[in-house]
Amino acid sequence: MSEGTRVLVLNAGSSSVKYQLIDMLDGSRPASGLVERIGEAGGRLVHTPRTGGRREAVQVFADHDAALKAVARELAADGIGLDSPDLAAIGHRVVHGGLRFTEPTVVTDEVLREIRRLIPVAPLHNPANITGIEVARALRPDLPQVAVFDTAFHASMPEHAARYAIDRAVADEHRVRRYGFHGTSHQYVSRATARLLGKDPAEVNVIVLHLGNGASASAVSGGRCVDTSMGLTPLEGLVMGTRSGDIDAGVVFHLHRVGGLSVDEIDTLLNRRSGLLGLCGDNDMREIMRRAEEGDADARLAFDAYVHRLRKYIGGYYAVLGRVDAIAFTAGVGENAAPVRAAATAGLEELGIAVDPELNSVRSGEPRIISSAYSRVAVAVVPTDEELEIARQAFALVHRTSAD
Ligand SMILES: Nc1ncnc2c1ncn2[C@@H]1O[C@H](COP(=O)(O)OP(=O)(O)O)[C@@H](O)[C@H]1O
Ligand SMILES: CC(=O)OP(=O)(O)O
Ligand SMILES: [Mg+2]
């Protein structure tokens, strides 16, 4: 087994790779960075060594292989290359783990085949995750490649939350059920929220709102997920940047039969041309808030629809949990968009939820409470750290000890 203390975490998306090198001894991050627009013109690599002096390269990255080799070169230039004996493992975010992968897993050929089999239920994500694993494995075949699945944390959902109310035989044959995603973030944030409250995760009920490009809500009771908003695929639930979230399945039949759209066209419509983008032409919440502020009606509608859906999930999960200790906002929108947090929680004093406007407007990268002293439910902003959680789980797996 490797004596290394560091884990390289890769989060490979369809046209990007985010990476972080994390030292598990002291939690330091010797380097992190991102390659964007892989396979497109105007590719960009941004590498940030801990020593400072962010490096940026604008060039074409033909594919993920070229991108990861460029990352390897950047790390080598800092003297922390992929050939370093300090590396204990490479941890990979894998979005869909299906029914089988409910724990971090060392990738073998057979595991890779199973992740590939799940592509139809995560077409935007699993293919890139697989490429990331293959390229990393070719670069360091001797190192454990550990897959950490977005679906894993949600495997504890009770059957009545995980099942769709459709014919059981059909559902079972095709493994159609609600899996949920962003689980690594929901797990990390729910625990960090308990810590912020000075409580044991086993004692608290938390609603986590992960609002990034993809967005999902979860109800976490005593450290276990009891419900989450995404389903068979990352399309269900909240209004997202480009995804519709909840929709009457009848819309699909209608668009096909009456609108003449093919199933693939409807897939693209709902996953890539809907949500905020579909409602107002923008999927960046900053831009939407700016336009809405200037009186743009489409942007206002998009904002209001986003918030309305969020409020329905807050209310729904309040009822699912019965007692709520905290509501935690996280990811790009949740951590930064004070107006979204304010609108999502406005007028809920009867539920014991009262956000303090001044605390809400503070900008900070630290976990913090934004509810007023008399709010029975703590409302918090808790920055997510999926990379650290992936590193911890990968490291714990290769050492078979808890790295907590
Ligand atoms: N300062 C900000 N105010 C409002 N929204 C922001 C801000 N910074 C980032 N965002 C939003 O965060 C979203 C991206 O979130 P992020 O968690 O980085 O996404 P992902 O990891 O899913 O790619 C974008 O919609 C962006 O508009
Ligand atoms: C599962 C999912 O939606 O992930 P992301 O937010 O990274 O698109
Ligand atoms: Mg994210």
Coordinates of C-alpha atoms and ligand atoms in Angstrom, one line a residue:
M1 CA 0.0 0.0 0.0
S2 CA 1.1 3.5 -0.7
E3 CA 2.7 5.5 2.1
G4 CA 1.4 8.7 0.5
T5 CA -0.7 11.2 2.4
R6 CA -2.1 13.1 -0.6
V7 CA -5.2 12.6 -2.7
L8 CA -5.7 14.1 -6.1
V9 CA -9.4 14.7 -6.6
L10 CA -10.8 15.0 -10.1
N11 CA -14.3 16.2 -10.9
A12 CA -14.6 15.7 -14.7
G13 CA -17.5 17.4 -16.4
S14 CA -18.5 17.2 -20.1
S15 CA -16.2 20.0 -21.1
S16 CA -14.3 20.7 -17.9
V17 CA -12.1 19.1 -15.3
K18 CA -11.8 20.6 -11.8
Y19 CA -9.0 19.2 -9.7
Q20 CA -7.6 19.6 -6.2
L21 CA -4.6 18.0 -4.6
I22 CA -5.3 17.6 -0.9
D23 CA -2.9 16.6 1.9
M24 CA -4.8 14.5 4.4
L25 CA -2.3 15.0 7.2
D26 CA -3.0 18.7 7.6
G27 CA -5.9 19.4 5.2
S28 CA -3.7 21.7 3.1
R29 CA -4.2 22.0 -0.7
P30 CA -0.8 22.1 -2.4
A31 CA -2.6 22.9 -5.7
S32 CA -6.0 23.2 -7.3
G33 CA -7.3 24.3 -10.7
L34 CA -9.6 23.9 -13.6
V35 CA -9.6 23.2 -17.3
E36 CA -12.5 24.6 -19.2
R37 CA -13.9 24.3 -22.7
I38 CA -12.2 21.0 -23.5
G39 CA -12.7 20.1 -27.1
E40 CA -13.7 23.7 -28.0
A41 CA -11.9 26.8 -29.1
G42 CA -10.7 29.0 -26.3
G43 CA -9.8 26.3 -23.9
R44 CA -8.3 27.6 -20.6
L45 CA -6.4 26.1 -17.8
V46 CA -6.2 27.9 -14.4
H47 CA -3.7 26.4 -12.0
T48 CA -3.4 27.7 -8.4
P49 CA -0.5 26.5 -6.4
R50 CA -0.7 27.0 -2.6
T51 CA 2.5 29.1 -2.9
G52 CA 0.4 31.7 -4.8
G53 CA 1.0 32.9 -8.3
R54 CA -2.0 31.6 -10.2
R55 CA -1.0 30.4 -13.7
E56 CA -3.3 30.6 -16.7
A57 CA -2.9 29.0 -20.1
V58 CA -5.2 29.7 -23.0
Q59 CA -4.9 26.9 -25.6
V60 CA -7.0 24.2 -27.3
F61 CA -7.4 21.0 -25.3
A62 CA -8.5 18.5 -27.8
D63 CA -9.9 16.1 -25.3
H64 CA -9.9 15.1 -21.6
D65 CA -6.6 13.2 -22.2
A66 CA -4.9 16.4 -23.4
A67 CA -6.5 18.3 -20.5
L68 CA -5.3 15.9 -17.8
K69 CA -1.8 15.7 -19.2
A70 CA -1.7 19.5 -19.0
V71 CA -2.8 19.3 -15.4
A72 CA -0.1 16.7 -14.8
R73 CA 2.5 19.1 -16.3
E74 CA 1.4 21.9 -14.1
L75 CA 1.7 19.7 -11.0
A76 CA 5.1 18.5 -12.1
A77 CA 6.3 22.1 -12.5
D78 CA 5.5 22.7 -8.8
G79 CA 7.4 19.6 -7.9
I80 CA 4.3 17.7 -6.9
G81 CA 3.8 15.7 -10.1
L82 CA 1.6 12.7 -10.6
D83 CA 4.7 10.5 -10.2
S84 CA 5.1 11.7 -6.6
P85 CA 5.3 9.0 -4.0
D86 CA 3.2 11.3 -1.8
L87 CA 0.1 10.4 -3.7
A88 CA -2.1 7.8 -1.9
A89 CA -5.0 7.7 -4.4
I90 CA -6.8 9.6 -7.1
G91 CA -10.4 10.3 -6.1
H92 CA -13.1 10.7 -8.8
R93 CA -16.5 12.2 -8.6
V94 CA -18.9 9.8 -10.3
V95 CA -22.4 11.1 -10.6
H96 CA -24.5 7.9 -11.1
G97 CA -23.8 4.8 -9.1
G98 CA -27.1 3.1 -9.6
L99 CA -28.3 0.5 -7.1
R100 CA -24.9 -1.1 -6.7
F101 CA -22.5 1.6 -5.7
T102 CA -23.5 3.0 -2.3
E103 CA -20.0 3.3 -1.0
P104 CA -16.7 4.7 -2.3
T105 CA -15.2 2.0 -4.6
V106 CA -11.8 1.2 -6.0
V107 CA -12.2 1.2 -9.7
T108 CA -11.5 -2.1 -11.6
D109 CA -12.3 -2.9 -15.2
E110 CA -15.6 -4.5 -14.0
V111 CA -16.5 -1.4 -11.9
L112 CA -15.8 0.8 -15.0
R113 CA -18.1 -1.4 -17.1
E114 CA -20.9 -0.9 -14.6
I115 CA -20.4 2.9 -14.5
R116 CA -20.6 2.8 -18.3
R117 CA -23.8 0.8 -18.1
L118 CA -25.3 3.7 -16.2
I119 CA -24.6 6.3 -18.9
P120 CA -28.3 6.4 -20.1
V121 CA -29.4 7.7 -16.7
A122 CA -26.6 10.3 -16.4
P123 CA -25.8 11.2 -20.0
L124 CA -24.4 14.7 -19.1
H125 CA -22.1 13.3 -16.4
N126 CA -21.0 9.7 -16.4
P127 CA -19.3 9.7 -19.7
A128 CA -16.9 12.5 -18.6
N129 CA -16.4 10.8 -15.2
I130 CA -15.4 7.6 -17.0
T131 CA -13.0 9.5 -19.3
G132 CA -11.4 11.1 -16.2
I133 CA -10.9 7.7 -14.6
E134 CA -9.4 6.2 -17.8
V135 CA -7.0 9.0 -18.3
A136 CA -5.9 9.1 -14.7
R137 CA -5.4 5.3 -14.7
A138 CA -3.2 5.4 -17.8
L139 CA -1.1 8.1 -16.1
R140 CA -0.8 6.2 -12.7
P141 CA -1.8 2.6 -13.3
D142 CA -0.3 1.6 -9.9
L143 CA -2.4 4.0 -7.8
P144 CA -5.9 3.2 -6.5
Q145 CA -8.5 5.1 -8.4
V146 CA -11.4 5.6 -6.1
A147 CA -14.9 6.5 -7.4
V148 CA -17.1 8.4 -5.0
F149 CA -20.7 8.5 -6.1
D150 CA -23.2 11.4 -6.0
T151 CA -26.0 8.9 -5.5
A152 CA -24.4 7.1 -2.5
F153 CA -25.5 9.3 0.4
H154 CA -29.1 9.0 -0.8
A155 CA -29.2 5.2 -0.7
S156 CA -30.6 5.5 2.8
M157 CA -33.9 7.0 1.5
P158 CA -36.9 4.9 2.6
E159 CA -38.7 3.0 -0.1
H160 CA -41.7 5.3 0.1
A161 CA -39.5 8.2 -0.9
A162 CA -37.4 6.4 -3.4
R163 CA -40.2 4.7 -5.3
Y164 CA -42.2 6.3 -8.1
A165 CA -45.8 5.4 -8.0
I166 CA -45.7 3.4 -11.2
D167 CA -46.2 -0.3 -12.0
R168 CA -43.7 -2.1 -9.7
A169 CA -42.7 -4.8 -12.2
V170 CA -41.9 -2.3 -14.9
A171 CA -40.0 -0.1 -12.4
D172 CA -38.0 -3.1 -11.0
E173 CA -37.2 -4.5 -14.5
H174 CA -35.7 -1.2 -15.6
R175 CA -34.4 -0.1 -12.1
V176 CA -36.5 3.0 -12.3
R177 CA -36.5 4.7 -8.9
R178 CA -35.3 7.9 -7.3
Y179 CA -31.6 7.8 -6.7
G180 CA -30.8 11.5 -5.9
F181 CA -27.5 13.3 -6.7
H182 CA -25.0 15.8 -5.2
G183 CA -24.9 13.4 -2.3
T184 CA -21.3 14.1 -1.4
S185 CA -22.3 17.7 -1.0
H186 CA -25.5 17.0 1.0
Q187 CA -23.5 14.7 3.3
Y188 CA -20.6 17.2 3.8
V189 CA -22.9 20.2 4.3
S190 CA -25.4 18.4 6.7
R191 CA -22.5 17.4 8.9
A192 CA -20.8 20.8 8.7
T193 CA -24.2 22.4 9.6
A194 CA -24.4 20.2 12.7
R195 CA -20.9 21.3 13.7
L196 CA -21.8 24.9 13.2
L197 CA -24.7 24.4 15.6
G198 CA -22.4 22.7 18.1
K199 CA -24.3 19.5 17.8
D200 CA -23.8 15.9 16.9
P201 CA -25.0 15.1 13.3
A202 CA -27.0 12.2 14.8
E203 CA -29.1 14.7 16.8
V204 CA -30.1 17.1 14.1
N205 CA -32.6 17.4 11.2
V206 CA -31.4 19.6 8.4
I207 CA -32.8 20.7 5.0
V208 CA -29.8 21.2 2.6
L209 CA -30.3 23.3 -0.5
H210 CA -27.5 22.7 -3.0
L211 CA -28.0 25.5 -5.5
G212 CA -25.3 25.3 -8.2
N213 CA -25.7 24.8 -12.0
G214 CA -27.5 21.6 -11.1
A215 CA -29.6 22.1 -7.9
S216 CA -31.1 19.8 -5.4
A217 CA -32.7 19.8 -2.0
S218 CA -32.4 17.1 0.7
A219 CA -34.0 16.2 4.0
V220 CA -31.4 14.8 6.4
S221 CA -32.4 13.3 9.7
G222 CA -29.8 12.3 12.2
G223 CA -27.1 12.2 9.5
R224 CA -29.2 10.1 7.0
C225 CA -30.9 11.3 3.9
V226 CA -34.6 10.6 4.1
D227 CA -35.6 12.4 0.9
T228 CA -34.1 14.4 -2.0
S229 CA -35.4 16.3 -5.0
M230 CA -33.5 14.6 -7.8
G231 CA -34.7 11.3 -9.1
L232 CA -33.7 8.6 -11.6
T233 CA -31.7 11.3 -13.4
P234 CA -30.5 14.8 -12.3
L235 CA -33.5 16.3 -14.0
E236 CA -36.2 16.1 -11.3
G237 CA -36.8 18.7 -8.6
L238 CA -35.7 22.3 -8.4
V239 CA -35.6 24.8 -11.3
M240 CA -31.9 24.7 -12.4
G241 CA -29.6 26.7 -14.7
T242 CA -30.7 24.8 -17.8
R243 CA -32.9 21.9 -16.4
S244 CA -36.7 22.2 -15.9
G245 CA -36.8 20.2 -12.6
D246 CA -40.3 18.8 -11.8
I247 CA -42.6 18.6 -14.7
D248 CA -45.8 16.7 -15.6
A249 CA -44.6 13.6 -17.5
G250 CA -47.6 14.3 -19.8
V251 CA -45.6 17.2 -21.2
V252 CA -43.2 14.7 -22.8
F253 CA -46.1 12.8 -24.5
H254 CA -47.6 16.0 -25.7
L255 CA -44.4 17.4 -27.1
H256 CA -43.8 14.1 -28.9
R257 CA -47.3 13.4 -30.2
V258 CA -48.6 16.9 -30.8
G259 CA -45.4 18.9 -31.1
G260 CA -43.6 16.3 -33.3
L261 CA -40.4 16.5 -31.2
S262 CA -38.3 13.3 -31.0
V263 CA -37.4 11.8 -27.6
D264 CA -33.8 13.0 -28.0
E265 CA -35.0 16.5 -28.8
I266 CA -37.2 16.6 -25.7
D267 CA -34.3 15.3 -23.6
T268 CA -32.1 18.1 -24.9
L269 CA -35.0 20.6 -24.4
L270 CA -35.5 19.6 -20.7
N271 CA -31.9 19.2 -19.8
R272 CA -30.1 21.9 -21.7
R273 CA -32.6 24.5 -22.8
S274 CA -35.0 24.8 -19.9
G275 CA -34.8 26.1 -16.3
L276 CA -33.6 29.6 -15.9
L277 CA -32.1 29.6 -19.4
G278 CA -35.4 28.6 -20.9
L279 CA -37.4 31.1 -19.0
C280 CA -35.2 34.2 -19.6
G281 CA -32.3 33.3 -21.9
D282 CA -29.7 33.4 -19.0
N283 CA -28.6 30.7 -16.7
D284 CA -26.2 32.7 -14.5
M285 CA -28.0 33.8 -11.4
R286 CA -25.8 37.0 -11.1
E287 CA -27.0 38.1 -14.6
I288 CA -30.6 37.2 -13.8
M289 CA -30.6 39.2 -10.5
R290 CA -29.0 42.2 -12.3
R291 CA -31.6 42.1 -15.1
A292 CA -34.5 41.7 -12.6
E293 CA -33.2 44.6 -10.6
E294 CA -33.4 46.7 -13.8
G295 CA -37.0 45.7 -14.3
D296 CA -36.6 43.0 -16.9
A297 CA -39.9 41.0 -16.7
D298 CA -38.4 37.7 -18.1
A299 CA -35.6 37.7 -15.6
R300 CA -38.0 38.5 -12.8
L301 CA -40.2 35.6 -13.8
A302 CA -37.2 33.3 -13.9
F303 CA -36.1 34.4 -10.4
D304 CA -39.6 34.1 -9.0
A305 CA -40.2 30.6 -10.5
Y306 CA -36.8 29.5 -9.1
V307 CA -37.7 30.7 -5.7
H308 CA -41.2 29.4 -5.8
R309 CA -40.0 25.9 -6.4
L310 CA -37.4 26.2 -3.7
R311 CA -40.1 27.3 -1.2
K312 CA -42.2 24.2 -2.1
Y313 CA -39.3 21.9 -1.2
I314 CA -38.6 23.8 2.0
G315 CA -42.2 23.3 3.0
G316 CA -42.3 19.8 1.8
Y317 CA -39.2 18.7 3.7
Y318 CA -40.3 20.5 6.8
A319 CA -43.3 18.2 6.8
V320 CA -41.2 15.1 5.9
L321 CA -38.9 15.8 8.9
G322 CA -41.5 17.0 11.3
R323 CA -38.9 19.1 13.2
V324 CA -36.3 21.1 11.5
D325 CA -33.1 22.3 13.3
A326 CA -31.5 24.0 10.3
I327 CA -31.8 25.0 6.7
A328 CA -28.4 25.2 5.0
F329 CA -27.8 27.0 1.7
T330 CA -24.8 25.9 -0.3
A331 CA -23.1 25.9 -3.8
G332 CA -22.7 28.9 -6.2
V333 CA -26.1 30.4 -5.8
G334 CA -26.8 29.2 -2.2
E335 CA -23.5 30.6 -1.0
N336 CA -23.5 33.9 -2.8
A337 CA -27.0 35.0 -3.8
A338 CA -28.5 36.7 -0.7
P339 CA -31.7 37.8 -2.5
V340 CA -32.4 34.1 -3.3
R341 CA -32.0 33.1 0.4
A342 CA -34.1 36.1 1.5
A343 CA -36.9 35.3 -1.0
A344 CA -36.9 31.6 -0.3
T345 CA -37.4 32.1 3.4
A346 CA -39.6 35.2 3.5
G347 CA -42.8 35.2 5.5
L348 CA -42.1 31.8 7.1
E349 CA -42.1 33.1 10.7
E350 CA -45.0 30.9 11.5
L351 CA -42.7 28.0 10.8
G352 CA -40.1 29.4 13.1
I353 CA -37.9 30.6 10.2
A354 CA -36.7 34.2 10.3
V355 CA -33.6 35.4 8.4
D356 CA -31.8 38.5 9.6
P357 CA -31.3 40.8 6.6
E358 CA -28.0 42.1 7.9
L359 CA -26.5 38.7 8.6
N360 CA -27.8 37.5 5.2
S361 CA -26.0 40.3 3.4
V362 CA -22.6 39.6 4.9
R363 CA -20.2 38.1 2.3
S364 CA -17.9 35.5 3.6
G365 CA -16.4 32.1 2.7
E366 CA -17.0 30.7 6.2
P367 CA -20.0 28.7 7.4
R368 CA -22.3 31.1 9.2
I369 CA -25.8 31.5 10.7
I370 CA -28.0 34.1 9.0
S371 CA -31.2 33.7 11.0
S372 CA -32.2 36.1 13.8
A373 CA -31.8 35.2 17.4
Y374 CA -35.5 34.4 17.8
S375 CA -35.6 32.1 14.8
R376 CA -36.5 28.6 16.1
V377 CA -34.9 27.1 12.9
A378 CA -31.3 28.1 12.3
V379 CA -30.8 29.3 8.7
A380 CA -27.2 28.9 7.6
V381 CA -24.8 29.4 4.7
V382 CA -22.4 26.5 4.6
P383 CA -19.9 26.4 1.7
T384 CA -19.8 22.9 0.3
D385 CA -16.5 21.1 -0.2
E386 CA -17.2 18.1 -2.4
E387 CA -13.4 17.7 -3.1
L388 CA -12.5 17.4 0.5
E389 CA -15.3 14.9 1.2
I390 CA -14.2 12.8 -1.9
A391 CA -10.5 13.0 -0.7
R392 CA -11.5 11.9 2.8
Q393 CA -13.6 9.0 1.6
A394 CA -10.9 7.9 -0.9
F395 CA -8.2 8.1 1.7
A396 CA -10.2 6.3 4.3
L397 CA -11.0 3.5 1.8
V398 CA -7.3 3.0 0.9
H399 CA -6.3 3.0 4.5
R400 CA -9.4 1.3 5.8
T401 CA -9.5 3.8 8.7
S402 CA -11.7 6.8 9.2
A403 CA -9.9 10.0 8.1
D404 CA -12.4 12.2 9.9
Ligands
LIG1 N1 -21.9 36.1 -6.5 C1 -22.9 35.3 -7.0 N2 -24.2 35.7 -6.9 C2 -25.2 34.9 -7.4 N3 -25.0 33.8 -8.1 C3 -23.7 33.3 -8.2 C4 -22.6 34.1 -7.6 N4 -21.5 33.4 -7.9 C5 -21.8 32.2 -8.5 N5 -23.2 32.2 -8.7 C6 -24.0 31.2 -9.4 O1 -23.6 29.9 -9.1 C7 -23.9 29.0 -10.1 C8 -22.8 28.0 -10.3 O2 -22.7 27.3 -9.1 P1 -21.6 26.2 -8.8 O3 -21.8 25.6 -7.5 O4 -20.2 26.7 -9.1 O5 -22.0 25.2 -10.0 P2 -21.5 23.8 -10.5 O6 -20.5 23.3 -9.4 O7 -22.7 23.0 -10.5 O8 -20.9 24.0 -11.8 C9 -24.1 29.9 -11.4 O9 -25.5 29.9 -11.7 C10 -23.7 31.3 -10.9 O10 -24.6 32.2 -11.4
LIG2 C1 -25.7 15.8 -10.7 C2 -25.6 17.2 -11.1 O1 -26.6 17.9 -11.4 O2 -24.4 17.7 -11.0 P1 -23.9 19.2 -11.5 O3 -24.6 20.2 -10.6 O4 -22.4 19.2 -11.3 O5 -24.4 19.4 -12.9
MG3 MG -20.9 21.8 -8.1

